[in-house]
Tab-separated table of C-alpha atoms and ligand atoms in Angstrom:
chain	number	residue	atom	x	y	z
A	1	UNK	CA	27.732	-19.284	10.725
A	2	UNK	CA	25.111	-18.845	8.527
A	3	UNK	CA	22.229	-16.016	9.106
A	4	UNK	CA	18.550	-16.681	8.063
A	5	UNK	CA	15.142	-14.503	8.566
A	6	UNK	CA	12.327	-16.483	8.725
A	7	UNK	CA	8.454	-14.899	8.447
A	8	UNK	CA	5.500	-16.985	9.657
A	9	UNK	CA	2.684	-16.817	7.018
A	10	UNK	CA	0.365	-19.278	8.792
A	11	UNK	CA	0.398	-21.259	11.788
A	12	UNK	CA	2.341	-24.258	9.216
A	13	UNK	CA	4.056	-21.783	6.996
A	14	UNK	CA	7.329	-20.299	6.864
A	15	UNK	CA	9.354	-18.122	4.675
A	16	UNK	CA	12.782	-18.273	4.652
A	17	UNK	CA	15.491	-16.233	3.350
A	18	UNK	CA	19.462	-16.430	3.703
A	19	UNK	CA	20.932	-12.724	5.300
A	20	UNK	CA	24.496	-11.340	4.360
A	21	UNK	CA	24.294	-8.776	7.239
A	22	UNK	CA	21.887	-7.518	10.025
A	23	UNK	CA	22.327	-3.753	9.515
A	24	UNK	CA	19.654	-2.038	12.030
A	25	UNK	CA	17.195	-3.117	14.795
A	26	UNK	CA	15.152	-1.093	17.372
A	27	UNK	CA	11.874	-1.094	19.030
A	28	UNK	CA	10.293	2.298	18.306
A	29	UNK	CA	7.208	3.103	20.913
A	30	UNK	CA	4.818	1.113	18.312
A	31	UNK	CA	7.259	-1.388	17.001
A	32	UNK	CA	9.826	-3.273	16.166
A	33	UNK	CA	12.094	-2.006	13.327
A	34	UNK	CA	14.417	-4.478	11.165
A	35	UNK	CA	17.017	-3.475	8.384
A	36	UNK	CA	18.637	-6.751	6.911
A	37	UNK	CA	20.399	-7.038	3.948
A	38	UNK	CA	19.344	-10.602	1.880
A	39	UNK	CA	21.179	-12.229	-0.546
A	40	UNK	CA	17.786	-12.597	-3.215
A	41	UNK	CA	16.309	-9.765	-1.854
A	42	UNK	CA	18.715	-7.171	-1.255
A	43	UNK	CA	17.699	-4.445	1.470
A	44	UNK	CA	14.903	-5.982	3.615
A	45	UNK	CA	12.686	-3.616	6.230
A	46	UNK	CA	10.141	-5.402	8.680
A	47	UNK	CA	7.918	-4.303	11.239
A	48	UNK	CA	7.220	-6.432	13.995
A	49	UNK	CA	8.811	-9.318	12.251
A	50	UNK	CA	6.656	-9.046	9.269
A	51	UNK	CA	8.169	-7.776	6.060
A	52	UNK	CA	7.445	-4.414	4.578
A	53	UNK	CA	8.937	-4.351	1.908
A	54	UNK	CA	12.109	-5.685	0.045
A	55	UNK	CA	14.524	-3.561	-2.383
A	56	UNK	CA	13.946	-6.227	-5.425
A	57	UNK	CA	9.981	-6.310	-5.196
A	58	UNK	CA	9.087	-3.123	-4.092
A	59	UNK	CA	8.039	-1.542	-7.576
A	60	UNK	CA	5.462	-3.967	-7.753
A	61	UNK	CA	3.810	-2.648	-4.643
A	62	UNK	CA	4.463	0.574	-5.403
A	63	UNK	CA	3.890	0.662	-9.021
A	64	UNK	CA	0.427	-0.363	-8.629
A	65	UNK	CA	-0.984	1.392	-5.562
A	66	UNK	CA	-0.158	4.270	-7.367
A	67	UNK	CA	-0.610	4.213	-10.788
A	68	UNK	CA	-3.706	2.575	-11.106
A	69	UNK	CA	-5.742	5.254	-9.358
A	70	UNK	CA	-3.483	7.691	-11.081
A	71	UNK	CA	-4.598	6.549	-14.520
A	72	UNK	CA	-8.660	6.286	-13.484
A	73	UNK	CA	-8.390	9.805	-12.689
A	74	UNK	CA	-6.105	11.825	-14.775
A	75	UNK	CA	-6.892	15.133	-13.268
A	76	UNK	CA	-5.700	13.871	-9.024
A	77	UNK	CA	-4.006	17.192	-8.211
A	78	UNK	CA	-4.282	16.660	-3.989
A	79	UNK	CA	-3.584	13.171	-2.621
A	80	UNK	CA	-3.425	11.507	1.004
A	81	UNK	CA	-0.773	8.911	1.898
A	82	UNK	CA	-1.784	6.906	5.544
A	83	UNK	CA	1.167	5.003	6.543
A	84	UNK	CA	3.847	4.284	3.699
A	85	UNK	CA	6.335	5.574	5.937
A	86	UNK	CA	8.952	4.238	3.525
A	87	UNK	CA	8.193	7.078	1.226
A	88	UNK	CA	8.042	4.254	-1.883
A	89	UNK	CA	4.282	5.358	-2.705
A	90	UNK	CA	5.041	8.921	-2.641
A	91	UNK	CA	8.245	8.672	-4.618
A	92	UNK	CA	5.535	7.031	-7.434
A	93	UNK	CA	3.332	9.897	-7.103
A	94	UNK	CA	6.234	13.043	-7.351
A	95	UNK	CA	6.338	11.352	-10.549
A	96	UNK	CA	3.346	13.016	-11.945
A	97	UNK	CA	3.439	17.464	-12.555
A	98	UNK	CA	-0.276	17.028	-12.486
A	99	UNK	CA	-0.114	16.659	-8.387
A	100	UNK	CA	0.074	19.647	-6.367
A	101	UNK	CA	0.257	18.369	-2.784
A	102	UNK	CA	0.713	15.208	-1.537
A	103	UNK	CA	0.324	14.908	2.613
A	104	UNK	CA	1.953	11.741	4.395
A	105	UNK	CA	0.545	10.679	7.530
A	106	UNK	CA	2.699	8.104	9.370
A	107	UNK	CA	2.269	7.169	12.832
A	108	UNK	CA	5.811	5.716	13.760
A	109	UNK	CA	8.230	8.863	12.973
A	110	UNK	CA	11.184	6.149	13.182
A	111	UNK	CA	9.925	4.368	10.537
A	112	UNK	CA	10.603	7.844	8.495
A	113	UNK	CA	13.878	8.494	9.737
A	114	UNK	CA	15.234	5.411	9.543
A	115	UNK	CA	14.341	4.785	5.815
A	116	UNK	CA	15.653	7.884	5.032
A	117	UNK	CA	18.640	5.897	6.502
A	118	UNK	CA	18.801	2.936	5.060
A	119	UNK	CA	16.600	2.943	2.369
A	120	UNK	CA	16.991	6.171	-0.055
A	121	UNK	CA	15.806	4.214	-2.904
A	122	UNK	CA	12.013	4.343	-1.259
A	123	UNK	CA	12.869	7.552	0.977
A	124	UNK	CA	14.272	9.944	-1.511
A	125	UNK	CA	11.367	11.785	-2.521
A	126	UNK	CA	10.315	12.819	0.710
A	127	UNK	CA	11.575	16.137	0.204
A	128	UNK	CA	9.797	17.115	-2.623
A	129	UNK	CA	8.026	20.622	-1.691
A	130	UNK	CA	4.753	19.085	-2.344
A	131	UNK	CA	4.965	16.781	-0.051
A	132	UNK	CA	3.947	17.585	3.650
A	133	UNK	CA	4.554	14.897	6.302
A	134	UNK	CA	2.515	14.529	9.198
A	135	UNK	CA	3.573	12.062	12.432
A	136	UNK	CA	0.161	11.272	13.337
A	137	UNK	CA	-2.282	8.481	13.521
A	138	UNK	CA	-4.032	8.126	10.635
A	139	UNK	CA	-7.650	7.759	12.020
A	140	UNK	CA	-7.497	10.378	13.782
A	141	UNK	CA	-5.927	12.537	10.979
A	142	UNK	CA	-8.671	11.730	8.702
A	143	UNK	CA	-11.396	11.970	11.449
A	144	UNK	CA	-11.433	16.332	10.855
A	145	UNK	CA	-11.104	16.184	6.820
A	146	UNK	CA	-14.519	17.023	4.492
A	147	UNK	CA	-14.460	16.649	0.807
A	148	UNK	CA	-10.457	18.040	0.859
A	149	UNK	CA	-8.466	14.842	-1.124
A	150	UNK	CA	-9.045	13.856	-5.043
A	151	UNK	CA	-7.262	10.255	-3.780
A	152	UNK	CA	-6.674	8.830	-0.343
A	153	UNK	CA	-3.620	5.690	-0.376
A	154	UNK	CA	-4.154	3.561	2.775
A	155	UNK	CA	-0.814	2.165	2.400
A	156	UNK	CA	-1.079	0.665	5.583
A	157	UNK	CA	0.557	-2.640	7.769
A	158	UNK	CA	-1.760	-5.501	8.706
A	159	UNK	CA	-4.317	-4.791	10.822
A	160	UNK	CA	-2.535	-6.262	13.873
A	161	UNK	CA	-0.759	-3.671	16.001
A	162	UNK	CA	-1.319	0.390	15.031
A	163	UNK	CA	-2.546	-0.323	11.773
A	164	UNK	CA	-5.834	-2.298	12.985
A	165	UNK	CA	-8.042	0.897	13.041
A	166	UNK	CA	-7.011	1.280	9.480
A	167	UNK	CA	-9.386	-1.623	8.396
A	168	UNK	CA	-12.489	-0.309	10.471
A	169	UNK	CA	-15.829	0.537	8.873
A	170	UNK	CA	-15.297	3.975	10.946
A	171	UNK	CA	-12.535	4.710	9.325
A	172	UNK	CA	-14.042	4.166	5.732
A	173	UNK	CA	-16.656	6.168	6.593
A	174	UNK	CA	-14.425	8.972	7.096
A	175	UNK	CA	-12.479	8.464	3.952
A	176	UNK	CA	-15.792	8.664	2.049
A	177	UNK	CA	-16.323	12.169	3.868
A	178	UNK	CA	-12.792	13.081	3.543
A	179	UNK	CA	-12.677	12.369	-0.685
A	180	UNK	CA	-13.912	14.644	-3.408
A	181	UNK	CA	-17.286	14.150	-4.843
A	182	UNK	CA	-15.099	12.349	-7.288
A	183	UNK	CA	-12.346	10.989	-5.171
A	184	UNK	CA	-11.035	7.191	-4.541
A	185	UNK	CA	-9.892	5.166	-2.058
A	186	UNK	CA	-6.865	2.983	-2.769
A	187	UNK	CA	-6.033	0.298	0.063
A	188	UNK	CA	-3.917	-2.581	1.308
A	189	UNK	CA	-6.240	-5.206	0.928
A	190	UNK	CA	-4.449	-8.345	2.118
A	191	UNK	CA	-4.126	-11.662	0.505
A	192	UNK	CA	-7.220	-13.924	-0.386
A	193	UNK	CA	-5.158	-16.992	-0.323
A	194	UNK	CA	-4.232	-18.408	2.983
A	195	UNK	CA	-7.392	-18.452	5.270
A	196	UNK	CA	-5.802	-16.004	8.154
A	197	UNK	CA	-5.819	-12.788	5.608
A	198	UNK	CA	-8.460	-14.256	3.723
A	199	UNK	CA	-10.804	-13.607	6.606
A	200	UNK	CA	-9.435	-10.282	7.008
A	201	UNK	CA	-9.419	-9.377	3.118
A	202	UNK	CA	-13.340	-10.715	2.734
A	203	UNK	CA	-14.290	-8.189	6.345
A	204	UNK	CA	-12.436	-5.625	4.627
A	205	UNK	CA	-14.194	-5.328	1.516
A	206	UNK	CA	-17.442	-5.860	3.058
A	207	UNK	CA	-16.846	-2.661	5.240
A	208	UNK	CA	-15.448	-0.823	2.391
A	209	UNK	CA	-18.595	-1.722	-0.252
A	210	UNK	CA	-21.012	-0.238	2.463
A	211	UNK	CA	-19.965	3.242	1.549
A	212	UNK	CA	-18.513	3.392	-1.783
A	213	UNK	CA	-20.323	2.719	-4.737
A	214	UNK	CA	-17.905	1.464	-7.151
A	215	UNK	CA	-15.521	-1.100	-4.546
A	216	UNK	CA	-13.452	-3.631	-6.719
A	217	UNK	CA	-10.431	-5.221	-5.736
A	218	UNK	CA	-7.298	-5.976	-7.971
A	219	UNK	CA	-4.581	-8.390	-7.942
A	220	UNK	CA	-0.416	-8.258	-7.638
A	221	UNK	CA	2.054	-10.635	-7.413
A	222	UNK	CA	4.287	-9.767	-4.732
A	223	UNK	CA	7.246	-12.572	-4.203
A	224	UNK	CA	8.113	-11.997	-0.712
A	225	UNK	CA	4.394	-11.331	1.135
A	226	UNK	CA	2.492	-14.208	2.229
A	227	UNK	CA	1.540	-16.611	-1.020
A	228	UNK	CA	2.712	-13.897	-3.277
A	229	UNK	CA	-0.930	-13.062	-4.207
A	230	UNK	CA	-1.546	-9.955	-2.838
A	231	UNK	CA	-4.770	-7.569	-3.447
A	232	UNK	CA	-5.500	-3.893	-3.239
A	233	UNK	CA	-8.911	-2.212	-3.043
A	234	UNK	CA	-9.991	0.002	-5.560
A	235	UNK	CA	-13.245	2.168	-4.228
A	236	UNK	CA	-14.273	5.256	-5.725
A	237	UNK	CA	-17.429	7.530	-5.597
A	238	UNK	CA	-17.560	8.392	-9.543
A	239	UNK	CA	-14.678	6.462	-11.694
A	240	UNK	CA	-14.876	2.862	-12.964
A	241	UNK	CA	-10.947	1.649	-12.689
A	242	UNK	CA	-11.802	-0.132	-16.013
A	243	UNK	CA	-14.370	1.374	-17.669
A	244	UNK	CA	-12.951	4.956	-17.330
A	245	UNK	CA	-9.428	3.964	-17.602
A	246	UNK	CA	-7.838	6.208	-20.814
A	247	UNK	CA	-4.734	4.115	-21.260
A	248	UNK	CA	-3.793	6.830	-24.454
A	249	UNK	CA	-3.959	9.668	-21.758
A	250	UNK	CA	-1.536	7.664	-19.295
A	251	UNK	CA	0.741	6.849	-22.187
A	252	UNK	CA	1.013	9.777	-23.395
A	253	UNK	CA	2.445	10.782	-20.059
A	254	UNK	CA	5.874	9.198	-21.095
A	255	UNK	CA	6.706	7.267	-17.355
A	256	UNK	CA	8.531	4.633	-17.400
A	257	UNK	CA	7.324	1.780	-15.159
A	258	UNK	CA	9.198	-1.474	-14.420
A	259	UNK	CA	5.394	-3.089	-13.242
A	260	UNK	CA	2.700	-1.210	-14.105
A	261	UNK	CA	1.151	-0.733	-17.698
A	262	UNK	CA	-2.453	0.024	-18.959
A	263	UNK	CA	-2.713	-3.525	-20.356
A	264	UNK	CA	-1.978	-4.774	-16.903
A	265	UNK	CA	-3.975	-2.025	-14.955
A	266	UNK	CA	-7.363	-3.860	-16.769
A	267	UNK	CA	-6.154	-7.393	-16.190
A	268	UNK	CA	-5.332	-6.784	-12.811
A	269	UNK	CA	-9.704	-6.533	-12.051
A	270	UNK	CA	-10.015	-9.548	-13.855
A	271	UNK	CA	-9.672	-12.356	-10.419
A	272	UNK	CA	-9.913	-15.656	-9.895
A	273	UNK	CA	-13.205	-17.560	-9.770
A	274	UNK	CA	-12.703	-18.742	-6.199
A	275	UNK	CA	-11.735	-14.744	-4.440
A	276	UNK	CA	-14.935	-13.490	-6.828
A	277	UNK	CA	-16.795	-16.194	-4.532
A	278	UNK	CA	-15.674	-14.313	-1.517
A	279	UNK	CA	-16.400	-11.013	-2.188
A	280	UNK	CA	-19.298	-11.850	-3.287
A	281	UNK	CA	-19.965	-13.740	-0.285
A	282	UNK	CA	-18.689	-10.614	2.167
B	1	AAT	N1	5.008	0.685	1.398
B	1	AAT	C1	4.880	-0.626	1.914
B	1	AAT	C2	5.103	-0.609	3.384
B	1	AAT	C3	4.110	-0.705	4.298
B	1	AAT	S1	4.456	-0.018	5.811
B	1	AAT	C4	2.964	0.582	6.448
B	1	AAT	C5	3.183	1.772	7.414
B	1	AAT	O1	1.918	2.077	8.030
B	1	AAT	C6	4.175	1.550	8.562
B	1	AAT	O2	5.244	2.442	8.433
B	1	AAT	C7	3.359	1.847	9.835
B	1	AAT	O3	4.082	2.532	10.833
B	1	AAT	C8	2.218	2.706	9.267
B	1	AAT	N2	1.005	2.721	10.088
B	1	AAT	C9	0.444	1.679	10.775
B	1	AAT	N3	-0.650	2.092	11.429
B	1	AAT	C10	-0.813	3.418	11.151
B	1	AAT	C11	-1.770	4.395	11.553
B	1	AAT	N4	-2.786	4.081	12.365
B	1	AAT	N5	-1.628	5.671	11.071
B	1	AAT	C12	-0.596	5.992	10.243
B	1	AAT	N6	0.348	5.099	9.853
B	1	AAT	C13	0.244	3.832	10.295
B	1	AAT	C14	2.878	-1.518	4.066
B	1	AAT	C15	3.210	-2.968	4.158
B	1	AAT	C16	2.071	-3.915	3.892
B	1	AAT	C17	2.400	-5.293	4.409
B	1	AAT	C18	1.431	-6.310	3.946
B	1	AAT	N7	1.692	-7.593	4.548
């Protein structure tokens, strides 16, 4: 008998992909956790029936919510990961000497443990001594900080579930505080396309824009998340993502990326006429 996993991306939507073998499934006491192993995608981990993130598509995610803030700013030295329990964004940031600490702050400690499980190939960094890992709820973790991080990742599920305060104006507020007089915000922005994240993505930049003032968003193409046009936020209290970009200082660095490069890091600002009507619009 054949196996399938199916995601619904709208109410008249469905994605669909073939499974070789079910390998893990629990409900942890915020949700419920999914190993599968696909055919196209290899390794697949959900949450709550949504997908996460997929062994074949992952370095796009990852690629970009890292390196793009790490090129804007090439002196980030302390950085914040919310969420990312998978360990993928801080296994892009152990990349760079330059950072000195890197704190994780997931609120499900099963999601940890069981990537470190079944998915070393986001997990494996998560024993780097610079990184310090925190089984907490975000908003509240970031609810104490003042001016402590050079770069905060919101790296964060939808907001449906344990991730919803993520998106709040509340908590935006307190990234501002938390942040360096030079820091930036990197976030999980949703997908402009269909109109159930598009709602979500225009609310979340018009919270965001209140208290930054440089707030762009920039574009991915992610293959296995709803439309495969995916968007990140990009708000920072000093650095233009573009106009401050030194793409000779980021070269020079020598890392090899399967995604991201500084030709790509300016293009990705560049949008489509109709999600520049919505943000302007939010
Ligand atoms: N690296 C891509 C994977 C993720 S997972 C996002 C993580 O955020 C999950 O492990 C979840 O447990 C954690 N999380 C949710 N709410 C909170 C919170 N309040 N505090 C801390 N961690 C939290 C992102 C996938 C994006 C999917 C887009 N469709």
């Amino acid at each position: 008998m054949e196996l399938w996993f199916t995601e619904e991306h709208t109410d008249n939507v469905r994605f669909t992909m073939k499974v070789d073998k079910h390998i893990f499934s629990e409900q942890s006491p915020f949700q419920r956790i999914d190993f599968l192993d696909t055919y196209e995608f290899g390794r697949v981990f959900a949450l709550d029936g949504i997908i996460m993130l997929t062994q074949r598509d992952e370095f796009i995610y990852h690629d970009m919510i890292v390196h793009v803030p790490m090129a804007a700013n090439p002196n980030i030295k302390k950085v914040l990961v919310i969420g990312g329990g998978d360990g993928g964004s801080v296994r892009e940031l152990t990349r760079y000497s330059t950072v000195e600490s890197i704190e994780m702050v997931e609120i499900d400690r099963r999601v940890v443990e069981c990537c470190r499980d079944f998915l070393p190939q986001t997990s494996s960094k998560l024993d780097d001594p610079r990184v310090k890992l925190f089984y907490e709820d975000g908003i509240k973790f970031i609810s104490t900080k003042h001016k402590e991080y050079d770069l905060i990742i919101v790296d964060s599920t939808d907001p449906i579930g344990p991730g919803e305060g993520l998106f709040t104006e509340a908590f935006y507020k307190n990234c501002f505080e938390a942040l360096k007089d030079d820091g930036i915000l990197v976030n999980q922005h949703e997908s402009p396309y269909y109109e159930n994240t598009a709602s979500l993505m225009k609310r979340t930049h018009k919270r965001i824009k209140q208290f930054f003032p440089i707030a762009k968003v920039y574009q991915i193409h992610i293959p296995t998340y709803a439309s495969g046009h995916w968007l990140f936020g990009f708000a920072s209290k000093k650095y233009d993502p573009v106009k401050d970009l030194d793409d000779k200082a980021w070269n020079s660095l020598g890392l090899e990326t399967k995604y991201y490069n500084t030709e790509l890091h300016k293009a990705s600002f560049a949008l489509p006429n109709y999600v520049i009507k919505m943000l302007e619009e939010a």
